[in-house]
C-alpha atoms as an extended CHARMM CRD file, in Angstrom:
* protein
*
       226  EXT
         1         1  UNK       CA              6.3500000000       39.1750000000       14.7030000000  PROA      1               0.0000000000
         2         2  UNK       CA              8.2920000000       36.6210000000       14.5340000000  PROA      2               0.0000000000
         3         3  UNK       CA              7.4540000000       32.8940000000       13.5200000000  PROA      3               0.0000000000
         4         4  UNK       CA              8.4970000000       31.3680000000       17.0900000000  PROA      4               0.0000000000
         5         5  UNK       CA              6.4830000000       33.6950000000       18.7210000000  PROA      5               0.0000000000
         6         6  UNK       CA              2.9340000000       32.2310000000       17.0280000000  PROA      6               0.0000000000
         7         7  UNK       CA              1.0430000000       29.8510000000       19.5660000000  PROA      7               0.0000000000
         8         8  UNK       CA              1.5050000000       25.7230000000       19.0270000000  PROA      8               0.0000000000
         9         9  UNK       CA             -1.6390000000       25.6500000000       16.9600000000  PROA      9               0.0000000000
        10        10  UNK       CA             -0.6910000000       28.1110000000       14.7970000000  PROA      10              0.0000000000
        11        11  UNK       CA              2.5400000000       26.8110000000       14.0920000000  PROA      11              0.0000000000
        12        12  UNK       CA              0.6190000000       23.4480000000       13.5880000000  PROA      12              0.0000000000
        13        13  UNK       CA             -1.5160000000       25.0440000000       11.2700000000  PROA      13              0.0000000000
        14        14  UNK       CA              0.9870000000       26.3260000000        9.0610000000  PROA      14              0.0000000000
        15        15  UNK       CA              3.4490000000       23.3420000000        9.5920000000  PROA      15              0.0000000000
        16        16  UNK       CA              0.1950000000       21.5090000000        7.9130000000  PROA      16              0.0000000000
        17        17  UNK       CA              0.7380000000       23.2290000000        4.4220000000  PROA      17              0.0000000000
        18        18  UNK       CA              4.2800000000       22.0590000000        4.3200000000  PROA      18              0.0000000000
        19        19  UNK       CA              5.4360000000       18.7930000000        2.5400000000  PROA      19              0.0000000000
        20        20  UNK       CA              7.3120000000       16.3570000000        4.7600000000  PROA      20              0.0000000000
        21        21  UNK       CA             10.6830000000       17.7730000000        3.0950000000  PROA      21              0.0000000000
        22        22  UNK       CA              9.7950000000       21.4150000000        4.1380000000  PROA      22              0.0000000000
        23        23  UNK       CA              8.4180000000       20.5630000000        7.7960000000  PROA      23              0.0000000000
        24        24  UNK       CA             12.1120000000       18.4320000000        8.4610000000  PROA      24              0.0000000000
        25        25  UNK       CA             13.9820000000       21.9310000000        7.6050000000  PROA      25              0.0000000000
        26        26  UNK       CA             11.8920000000       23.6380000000        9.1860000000  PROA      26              0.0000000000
        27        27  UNK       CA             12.0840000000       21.7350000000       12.2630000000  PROA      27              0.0000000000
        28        28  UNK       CA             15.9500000000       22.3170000000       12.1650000000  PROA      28              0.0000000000
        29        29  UNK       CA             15.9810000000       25.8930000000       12.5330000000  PROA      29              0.0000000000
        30        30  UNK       CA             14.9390000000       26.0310000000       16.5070000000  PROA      30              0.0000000000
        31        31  UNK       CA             13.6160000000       23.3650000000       19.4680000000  PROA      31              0.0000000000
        32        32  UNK       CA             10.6030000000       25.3580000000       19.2840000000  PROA      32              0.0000000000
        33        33  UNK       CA              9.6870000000       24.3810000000       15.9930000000  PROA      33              0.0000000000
        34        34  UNK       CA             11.3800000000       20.8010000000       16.3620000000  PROA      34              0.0000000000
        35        35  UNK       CA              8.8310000000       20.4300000000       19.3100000000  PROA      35              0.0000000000
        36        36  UNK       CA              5.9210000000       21.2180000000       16.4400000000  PROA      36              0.0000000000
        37        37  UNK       CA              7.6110000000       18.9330000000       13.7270000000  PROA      37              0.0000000000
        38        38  UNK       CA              7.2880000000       16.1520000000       16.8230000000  PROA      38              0.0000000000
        39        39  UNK       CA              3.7880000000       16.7850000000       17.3540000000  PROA      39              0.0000000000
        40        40  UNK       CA              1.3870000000       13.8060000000       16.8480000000  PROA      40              0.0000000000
        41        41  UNK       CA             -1.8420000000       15.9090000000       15.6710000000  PROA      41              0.0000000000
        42        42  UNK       CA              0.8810000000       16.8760000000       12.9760000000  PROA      42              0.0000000000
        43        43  UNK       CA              0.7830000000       13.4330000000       11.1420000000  PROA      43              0.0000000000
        44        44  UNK       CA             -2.4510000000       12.2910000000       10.7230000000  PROA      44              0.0000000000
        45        45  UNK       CA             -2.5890000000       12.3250000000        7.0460000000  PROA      45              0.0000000000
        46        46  UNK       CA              0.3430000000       10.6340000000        4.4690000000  PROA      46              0.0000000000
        47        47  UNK       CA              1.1980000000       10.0710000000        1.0360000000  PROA      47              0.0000000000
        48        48  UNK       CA              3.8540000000        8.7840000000       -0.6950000000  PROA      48              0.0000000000
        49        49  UNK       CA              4.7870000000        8.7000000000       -4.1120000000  PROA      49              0.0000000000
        50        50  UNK       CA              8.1190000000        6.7620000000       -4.5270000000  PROA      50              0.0000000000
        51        51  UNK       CA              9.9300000000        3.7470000000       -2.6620000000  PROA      51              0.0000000000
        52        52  UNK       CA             12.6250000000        6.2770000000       -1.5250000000  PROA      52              0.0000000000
        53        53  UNK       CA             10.2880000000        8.1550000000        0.6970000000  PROA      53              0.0000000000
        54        54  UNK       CA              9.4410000000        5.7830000000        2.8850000000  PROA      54              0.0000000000
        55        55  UNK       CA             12.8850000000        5.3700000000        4.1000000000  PROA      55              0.0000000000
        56        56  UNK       CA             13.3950000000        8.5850000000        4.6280000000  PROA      56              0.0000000000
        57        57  UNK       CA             13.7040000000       10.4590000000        8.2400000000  PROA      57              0.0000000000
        58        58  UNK       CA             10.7850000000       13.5760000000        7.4150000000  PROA      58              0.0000000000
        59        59  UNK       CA              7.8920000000       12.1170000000        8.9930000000  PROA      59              0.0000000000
        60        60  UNK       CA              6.7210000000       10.5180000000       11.8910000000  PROA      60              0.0000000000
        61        61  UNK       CA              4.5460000000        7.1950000000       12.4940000000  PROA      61              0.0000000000
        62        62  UNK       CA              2.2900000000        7.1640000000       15.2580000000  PROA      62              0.0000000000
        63        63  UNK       CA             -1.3360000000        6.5010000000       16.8800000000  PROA      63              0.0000000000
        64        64  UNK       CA             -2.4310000000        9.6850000000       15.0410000000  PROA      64              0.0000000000
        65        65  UNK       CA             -2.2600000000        8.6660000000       11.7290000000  PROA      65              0.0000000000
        66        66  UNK       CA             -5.5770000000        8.0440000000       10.2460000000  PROA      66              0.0000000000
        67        67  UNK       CA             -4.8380000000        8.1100000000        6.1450000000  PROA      67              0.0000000000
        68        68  UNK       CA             -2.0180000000        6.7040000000        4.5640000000  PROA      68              0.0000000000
        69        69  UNK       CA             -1.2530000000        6.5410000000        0.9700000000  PROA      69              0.0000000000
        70        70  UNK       CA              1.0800000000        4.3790000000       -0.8580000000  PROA      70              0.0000000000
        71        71  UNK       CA              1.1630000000        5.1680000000       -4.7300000000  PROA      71              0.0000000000
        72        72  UNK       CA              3.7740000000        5.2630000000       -7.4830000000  PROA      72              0.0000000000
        73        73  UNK       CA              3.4330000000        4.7490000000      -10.8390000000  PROA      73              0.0000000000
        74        74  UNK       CA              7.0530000000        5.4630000000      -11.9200000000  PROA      74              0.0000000000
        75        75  UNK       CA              8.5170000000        3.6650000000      -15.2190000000  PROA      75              0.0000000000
        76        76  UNK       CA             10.9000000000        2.4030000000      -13.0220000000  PROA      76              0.0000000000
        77        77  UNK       CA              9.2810000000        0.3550000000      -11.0040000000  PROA      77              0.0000000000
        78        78  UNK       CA              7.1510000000       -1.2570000000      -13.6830000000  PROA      78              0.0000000000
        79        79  UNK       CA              9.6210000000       -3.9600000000      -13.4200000000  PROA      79              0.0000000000
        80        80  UNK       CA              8.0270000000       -4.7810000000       -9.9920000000  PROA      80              0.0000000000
        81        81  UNK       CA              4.7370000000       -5.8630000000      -11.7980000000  PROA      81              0.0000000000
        82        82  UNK       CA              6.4400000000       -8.9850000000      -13.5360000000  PROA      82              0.0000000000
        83        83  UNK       CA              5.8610000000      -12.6140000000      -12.4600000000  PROA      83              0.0000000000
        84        84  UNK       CA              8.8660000000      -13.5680000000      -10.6030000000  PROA      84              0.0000000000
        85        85  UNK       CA             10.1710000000      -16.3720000000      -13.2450000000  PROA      85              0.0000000000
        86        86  UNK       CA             10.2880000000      -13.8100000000      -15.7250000000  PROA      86              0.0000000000
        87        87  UNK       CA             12.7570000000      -10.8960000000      -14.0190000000  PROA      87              0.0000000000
        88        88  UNK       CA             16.6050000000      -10.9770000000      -14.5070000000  PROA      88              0.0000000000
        89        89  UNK       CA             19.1920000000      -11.4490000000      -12.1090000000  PROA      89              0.0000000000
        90        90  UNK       CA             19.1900000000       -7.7390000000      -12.3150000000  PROA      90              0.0000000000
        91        91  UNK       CA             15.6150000000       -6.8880000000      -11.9090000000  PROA      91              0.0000000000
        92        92  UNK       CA             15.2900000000       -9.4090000000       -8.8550000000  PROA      92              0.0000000000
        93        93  UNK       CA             18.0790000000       -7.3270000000       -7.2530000000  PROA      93              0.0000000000
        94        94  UNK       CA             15.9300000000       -4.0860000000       -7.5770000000  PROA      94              0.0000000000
        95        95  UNK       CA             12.8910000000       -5.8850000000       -7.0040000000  PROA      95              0.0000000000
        96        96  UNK       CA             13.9340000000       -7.2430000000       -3.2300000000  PROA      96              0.0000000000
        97        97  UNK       CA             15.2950000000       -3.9850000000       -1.9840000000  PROA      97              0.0000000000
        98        98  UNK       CA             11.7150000000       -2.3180000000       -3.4650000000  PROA      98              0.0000000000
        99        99  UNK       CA              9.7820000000       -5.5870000000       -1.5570000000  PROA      99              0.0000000000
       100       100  UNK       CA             12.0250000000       -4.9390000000        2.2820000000  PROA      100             0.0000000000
       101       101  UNK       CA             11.4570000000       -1.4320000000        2.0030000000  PROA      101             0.0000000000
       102       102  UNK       CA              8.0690000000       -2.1980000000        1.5950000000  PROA      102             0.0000000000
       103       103  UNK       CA              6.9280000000       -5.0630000000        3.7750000000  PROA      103             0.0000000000
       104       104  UNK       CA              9.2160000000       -3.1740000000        6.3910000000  PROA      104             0.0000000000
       105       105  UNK       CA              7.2980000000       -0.5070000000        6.7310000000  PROA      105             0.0000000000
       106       106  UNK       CA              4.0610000000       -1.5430000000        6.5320000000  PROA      106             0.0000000000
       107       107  UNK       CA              5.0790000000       -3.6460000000        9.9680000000  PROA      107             0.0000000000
       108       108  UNK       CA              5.7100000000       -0.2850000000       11.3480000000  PROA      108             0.0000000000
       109       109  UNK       CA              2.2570000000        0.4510000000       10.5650000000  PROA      109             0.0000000000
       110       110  UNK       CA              0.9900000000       -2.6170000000       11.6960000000  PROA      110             0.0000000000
       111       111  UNK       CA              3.1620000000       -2.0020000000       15.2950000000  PROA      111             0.0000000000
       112       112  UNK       CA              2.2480000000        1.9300000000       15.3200000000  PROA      112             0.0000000000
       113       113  UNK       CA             -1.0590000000        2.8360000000       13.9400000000  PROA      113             0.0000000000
       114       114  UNK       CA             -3.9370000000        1.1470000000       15.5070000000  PROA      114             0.0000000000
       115       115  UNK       CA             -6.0310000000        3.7960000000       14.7230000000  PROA      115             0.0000000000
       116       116  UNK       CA             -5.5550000000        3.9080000000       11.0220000000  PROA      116             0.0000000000
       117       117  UNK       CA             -8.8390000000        4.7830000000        8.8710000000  PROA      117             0.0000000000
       118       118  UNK       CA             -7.9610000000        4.5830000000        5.4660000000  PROA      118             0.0000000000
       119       119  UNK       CA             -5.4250000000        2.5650000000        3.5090000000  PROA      119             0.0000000000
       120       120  UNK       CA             -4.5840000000        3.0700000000       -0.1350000000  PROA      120             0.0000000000
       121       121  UNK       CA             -1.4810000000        0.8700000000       -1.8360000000  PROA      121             0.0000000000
       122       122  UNK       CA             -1.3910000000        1.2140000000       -5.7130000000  PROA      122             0.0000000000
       123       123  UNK       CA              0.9030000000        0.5750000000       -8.0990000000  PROA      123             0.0000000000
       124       124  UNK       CA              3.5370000000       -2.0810000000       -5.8500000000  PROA      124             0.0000000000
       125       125  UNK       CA              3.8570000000       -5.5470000000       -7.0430000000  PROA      125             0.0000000000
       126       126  UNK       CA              5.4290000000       -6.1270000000       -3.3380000000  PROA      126             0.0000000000
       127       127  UNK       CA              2.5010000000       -5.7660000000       -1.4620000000  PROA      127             0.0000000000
       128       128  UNK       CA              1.8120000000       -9.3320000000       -0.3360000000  PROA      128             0.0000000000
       129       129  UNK       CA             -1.3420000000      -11.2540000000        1.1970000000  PROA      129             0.0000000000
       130       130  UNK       CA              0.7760000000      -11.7000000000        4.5020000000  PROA      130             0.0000000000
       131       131  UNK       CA              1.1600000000       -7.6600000000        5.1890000000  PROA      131             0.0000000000
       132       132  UNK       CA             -2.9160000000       -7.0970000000        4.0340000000  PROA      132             0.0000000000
       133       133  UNK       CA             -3.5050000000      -10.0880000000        7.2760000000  PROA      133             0.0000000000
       134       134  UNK       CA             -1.3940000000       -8.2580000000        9.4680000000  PROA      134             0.0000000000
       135       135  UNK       CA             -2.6050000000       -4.5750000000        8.8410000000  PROA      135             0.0000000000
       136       136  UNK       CA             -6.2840000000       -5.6290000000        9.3430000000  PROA      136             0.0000000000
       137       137  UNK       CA             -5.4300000000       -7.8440000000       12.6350000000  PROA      137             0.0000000000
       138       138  UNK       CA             -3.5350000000       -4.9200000000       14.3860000000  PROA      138             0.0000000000
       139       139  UNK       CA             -5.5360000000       -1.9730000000       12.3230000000  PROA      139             0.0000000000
       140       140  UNK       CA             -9.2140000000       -2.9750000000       13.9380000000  PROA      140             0.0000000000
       141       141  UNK       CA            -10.8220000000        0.6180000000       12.6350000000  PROA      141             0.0000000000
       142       142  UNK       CA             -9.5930000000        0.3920000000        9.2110000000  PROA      142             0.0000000000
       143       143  UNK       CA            -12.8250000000        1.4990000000        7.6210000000  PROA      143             0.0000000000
       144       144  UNK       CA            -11.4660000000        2.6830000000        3.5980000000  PROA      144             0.0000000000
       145       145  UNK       CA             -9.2080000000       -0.2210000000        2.1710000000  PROA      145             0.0000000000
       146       146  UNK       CA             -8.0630000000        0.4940000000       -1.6910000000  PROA      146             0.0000000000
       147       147  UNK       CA             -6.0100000000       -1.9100000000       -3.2800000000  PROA      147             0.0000000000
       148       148  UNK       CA             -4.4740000000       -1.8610000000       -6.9960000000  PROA      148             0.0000000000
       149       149  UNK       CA             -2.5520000000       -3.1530000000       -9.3730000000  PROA      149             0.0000000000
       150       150  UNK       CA             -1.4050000000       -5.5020000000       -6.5050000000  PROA      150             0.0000000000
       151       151  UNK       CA             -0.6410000000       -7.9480000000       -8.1730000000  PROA      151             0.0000000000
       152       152  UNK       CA              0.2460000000      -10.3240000000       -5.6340000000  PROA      152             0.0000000000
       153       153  UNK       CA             -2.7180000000      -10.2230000000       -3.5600000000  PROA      153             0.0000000000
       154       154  UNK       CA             -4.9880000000      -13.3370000000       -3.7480000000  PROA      154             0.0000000000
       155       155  UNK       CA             -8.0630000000      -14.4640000000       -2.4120000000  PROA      155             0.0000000000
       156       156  UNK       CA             -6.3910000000      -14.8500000000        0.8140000000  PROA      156             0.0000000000
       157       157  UNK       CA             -6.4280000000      -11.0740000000        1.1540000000  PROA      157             0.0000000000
       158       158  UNK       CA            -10.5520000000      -11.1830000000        0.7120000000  PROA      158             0.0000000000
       159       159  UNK       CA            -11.0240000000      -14.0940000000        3.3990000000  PROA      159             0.0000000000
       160       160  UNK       CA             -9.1310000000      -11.6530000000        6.1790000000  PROA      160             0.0000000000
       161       161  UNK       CA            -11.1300000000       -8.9280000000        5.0170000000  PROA      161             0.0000000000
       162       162  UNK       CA            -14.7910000000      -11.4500000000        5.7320000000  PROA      162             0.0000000000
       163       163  UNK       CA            -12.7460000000      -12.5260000000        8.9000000000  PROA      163             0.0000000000
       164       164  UNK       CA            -11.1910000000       -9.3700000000       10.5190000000  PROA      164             0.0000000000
       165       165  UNK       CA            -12.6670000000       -6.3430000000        8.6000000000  PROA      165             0.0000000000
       166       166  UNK       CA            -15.3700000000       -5.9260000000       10.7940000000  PROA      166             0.0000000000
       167       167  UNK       CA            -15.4750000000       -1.4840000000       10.7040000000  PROA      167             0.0000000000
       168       168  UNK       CA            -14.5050000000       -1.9340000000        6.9550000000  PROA      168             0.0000000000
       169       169  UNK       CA            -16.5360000000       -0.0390000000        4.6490000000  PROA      169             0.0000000000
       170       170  UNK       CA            -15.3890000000        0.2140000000        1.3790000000  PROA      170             0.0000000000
       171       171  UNK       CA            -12.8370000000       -2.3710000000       -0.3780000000  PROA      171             0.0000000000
       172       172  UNK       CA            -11.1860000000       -2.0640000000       -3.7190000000  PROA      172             0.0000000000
       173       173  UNK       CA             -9.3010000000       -4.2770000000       -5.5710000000  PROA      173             0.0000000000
       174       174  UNK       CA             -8.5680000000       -2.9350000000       -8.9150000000  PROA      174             0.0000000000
       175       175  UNK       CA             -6.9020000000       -4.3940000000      -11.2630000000  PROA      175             0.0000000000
       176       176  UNK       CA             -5.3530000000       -7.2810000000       -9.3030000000  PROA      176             0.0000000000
       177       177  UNK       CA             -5.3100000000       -9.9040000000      -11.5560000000  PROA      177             0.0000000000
       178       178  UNK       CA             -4.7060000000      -12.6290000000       -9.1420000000  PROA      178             0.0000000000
       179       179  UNK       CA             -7.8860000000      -11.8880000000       -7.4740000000  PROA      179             0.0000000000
       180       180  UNK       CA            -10.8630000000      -14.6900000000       -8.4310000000  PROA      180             0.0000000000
       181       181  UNK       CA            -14.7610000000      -13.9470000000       -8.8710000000  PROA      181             0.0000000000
       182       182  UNK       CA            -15.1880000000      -16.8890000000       -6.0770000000  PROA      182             0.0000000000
       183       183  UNK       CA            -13.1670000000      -14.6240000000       -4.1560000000  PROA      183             0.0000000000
       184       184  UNK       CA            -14.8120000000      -11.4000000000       -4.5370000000  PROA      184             0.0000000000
       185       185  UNK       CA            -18.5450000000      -13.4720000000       -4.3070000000  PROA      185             0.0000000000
       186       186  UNK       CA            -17.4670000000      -14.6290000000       -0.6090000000  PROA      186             0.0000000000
       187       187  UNK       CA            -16.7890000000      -11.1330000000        0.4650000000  PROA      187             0.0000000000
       188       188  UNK       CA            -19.8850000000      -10.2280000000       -1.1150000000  PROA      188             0.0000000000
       189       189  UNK       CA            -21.8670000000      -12.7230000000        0.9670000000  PROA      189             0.0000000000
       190       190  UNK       CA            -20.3820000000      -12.5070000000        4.0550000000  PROA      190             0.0000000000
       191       191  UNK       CA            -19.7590000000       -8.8520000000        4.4030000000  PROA      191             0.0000000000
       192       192  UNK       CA            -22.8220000000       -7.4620000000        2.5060000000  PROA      192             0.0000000000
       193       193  UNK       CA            -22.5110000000       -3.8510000000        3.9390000000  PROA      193             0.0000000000
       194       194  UNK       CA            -18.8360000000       -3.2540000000        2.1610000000  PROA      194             0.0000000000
       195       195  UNK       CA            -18.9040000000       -1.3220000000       -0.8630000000  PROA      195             0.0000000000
       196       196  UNK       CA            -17.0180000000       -3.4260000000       -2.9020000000  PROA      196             0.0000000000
       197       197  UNK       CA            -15.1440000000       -2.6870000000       -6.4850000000  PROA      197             0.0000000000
       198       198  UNK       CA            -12.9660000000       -4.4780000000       -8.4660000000  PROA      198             0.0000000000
       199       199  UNK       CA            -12.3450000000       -3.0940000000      -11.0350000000  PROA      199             0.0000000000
       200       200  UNK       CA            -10.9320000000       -5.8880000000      -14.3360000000  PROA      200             0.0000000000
       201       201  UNK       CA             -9.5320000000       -7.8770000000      -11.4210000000  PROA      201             0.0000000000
       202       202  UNK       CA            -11.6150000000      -11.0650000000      -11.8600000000  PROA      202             0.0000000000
       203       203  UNK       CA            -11.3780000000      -10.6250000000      -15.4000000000  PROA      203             0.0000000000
       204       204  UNK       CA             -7.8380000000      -10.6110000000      -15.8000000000  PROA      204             0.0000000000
       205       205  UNK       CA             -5.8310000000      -13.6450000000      -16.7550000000  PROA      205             0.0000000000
       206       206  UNK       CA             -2.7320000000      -14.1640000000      -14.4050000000  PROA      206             0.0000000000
       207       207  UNK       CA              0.7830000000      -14.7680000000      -16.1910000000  PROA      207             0.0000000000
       208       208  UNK       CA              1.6830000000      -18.2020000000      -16.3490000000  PROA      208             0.0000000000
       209       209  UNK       CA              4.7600000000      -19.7350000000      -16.7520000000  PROA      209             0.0000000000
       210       210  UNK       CA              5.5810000000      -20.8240000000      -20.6390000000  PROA      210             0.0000000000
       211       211  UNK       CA              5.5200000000      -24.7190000000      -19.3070000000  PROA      211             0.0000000000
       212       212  UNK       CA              2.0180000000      -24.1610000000      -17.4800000000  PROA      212             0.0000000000
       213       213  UNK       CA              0.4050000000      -22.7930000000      -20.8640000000  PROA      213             0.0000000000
       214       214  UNK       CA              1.7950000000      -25.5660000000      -23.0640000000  PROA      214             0.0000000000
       215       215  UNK       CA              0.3040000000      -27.9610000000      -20.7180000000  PROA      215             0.0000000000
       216       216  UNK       CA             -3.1140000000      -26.3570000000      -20.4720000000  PROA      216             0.0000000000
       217       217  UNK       CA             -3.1330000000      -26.4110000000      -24.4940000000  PROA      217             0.0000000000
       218       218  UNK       CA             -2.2100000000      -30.3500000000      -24.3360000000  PROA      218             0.0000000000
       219       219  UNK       CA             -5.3870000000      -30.5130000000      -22.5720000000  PROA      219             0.0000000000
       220       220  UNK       CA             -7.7380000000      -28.9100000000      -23.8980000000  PROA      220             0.0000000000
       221       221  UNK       CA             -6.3880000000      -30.4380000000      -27.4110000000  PROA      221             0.0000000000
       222       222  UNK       CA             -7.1660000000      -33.6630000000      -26.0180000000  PROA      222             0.0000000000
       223       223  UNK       CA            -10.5650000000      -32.4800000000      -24.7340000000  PROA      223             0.0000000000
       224       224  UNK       CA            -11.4260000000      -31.4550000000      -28.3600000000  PROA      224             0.0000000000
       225       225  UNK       CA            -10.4940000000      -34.4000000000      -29.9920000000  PROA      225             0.0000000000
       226       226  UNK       CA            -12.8800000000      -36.3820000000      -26.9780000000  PROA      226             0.0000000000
């Protein structure tokens, strides 16, 4: 028998052992199994693992997706956990393409997938408080929300979560250093049924720039000698 000549959920079955890579060849062999690679129920689960992949043309975003994973923890894009005032001309170049590629996307998301479940975004200094707002305005069933090394997600991120999480059941927000213990004590209050972790988030001291730290040494010098 012939692969063309299995039923649509068969061919969904085994289209749902394939990586995204795999399923786009596949797809290009025959209509038929184009038709399958097209197929909503096909996409209700994705990860990705580099910046590259989510500009690439091997999966589909839709109402059907339900999990989505965003991780990388690539030497390479270390450079995208640095404060800002302390990149190169160099590094800000690579940084901006990593932080469009990103916030574009996610805005897909936010435009495509109201009925996402679960949301995981680790290891991307580009995630920003702004695209955490949107996702839980126009995701209103997010119920899994895991967040870290983010490091530019503030409190602002945990006072849409009290505002518009209202299916969310579990929040993490691991080692985002830029996260406060007010913050996570408001969620805690507010939303007492999320299962909240942060892990060394609240415990972690944000960088500062060299100027800030000299000043906060003037004072507390002066504070001592009071």
């Amino acid at each position: 028998m012939h692969i063309t000549q299995l039923n649509r959920e068969c061919l969904l079955h085994l289209f749902s052992f394939l990586d995204k890579n795999s399923r786009k060849n596949l797809a290009k062999t025959c209509h038929k199994l184009l038709e399958v690679f097209q197929d909503p129920l096909l996409w209700s689960l994705l990860n990705f693992h580099s910046p590259v992949e989510l500009k690439k043309d091997n999966f589909l975003l839709g109402p059907a997706l339900k999990y989505l994973s965003i991780c990388w923890y690539s030497e390479r894009v270390k450079v995208c956990n640095i404060e800002d005032w302390m990149k190169n001309s160099f590094q800000r170049d690579f940084c901006n393409r990593h932080e469009n590629t990103v916030s574009d996307f996610l805005l897909e998301v936010c435009n495509r997938c109201p009925n996402l479940l679960s949301l995981t975004l680790s290891g991307c200094g580009h995630v920003t408080d702004d695209c955490i707002v949107l996702l839980l305005q126009s995701c209103p069933k997010l119920r899994t929300l895991k967040l870290e090394n983010c490091v530019r997600i503030t409190d602002r991120s945990l006072r849409a979560v009290t505002l518009h999480g209202g299916a969310l059941h579990t929040l993490h927000v691991d080692f985002c250093r830029n996260i406060t213990q007010a913050g996570l004590e408001t969620v805690r209050e507010k939303c007492p049924s999320v299962l909240l972790r942060a892990e060394r988030s609240a415990n972690m001291i944000p960088d500062s720039r060299p100027e800030k730290k000299l000043m906060l040494e003037k004072v507390s010098r002066k504070l001592v000698q009071l």
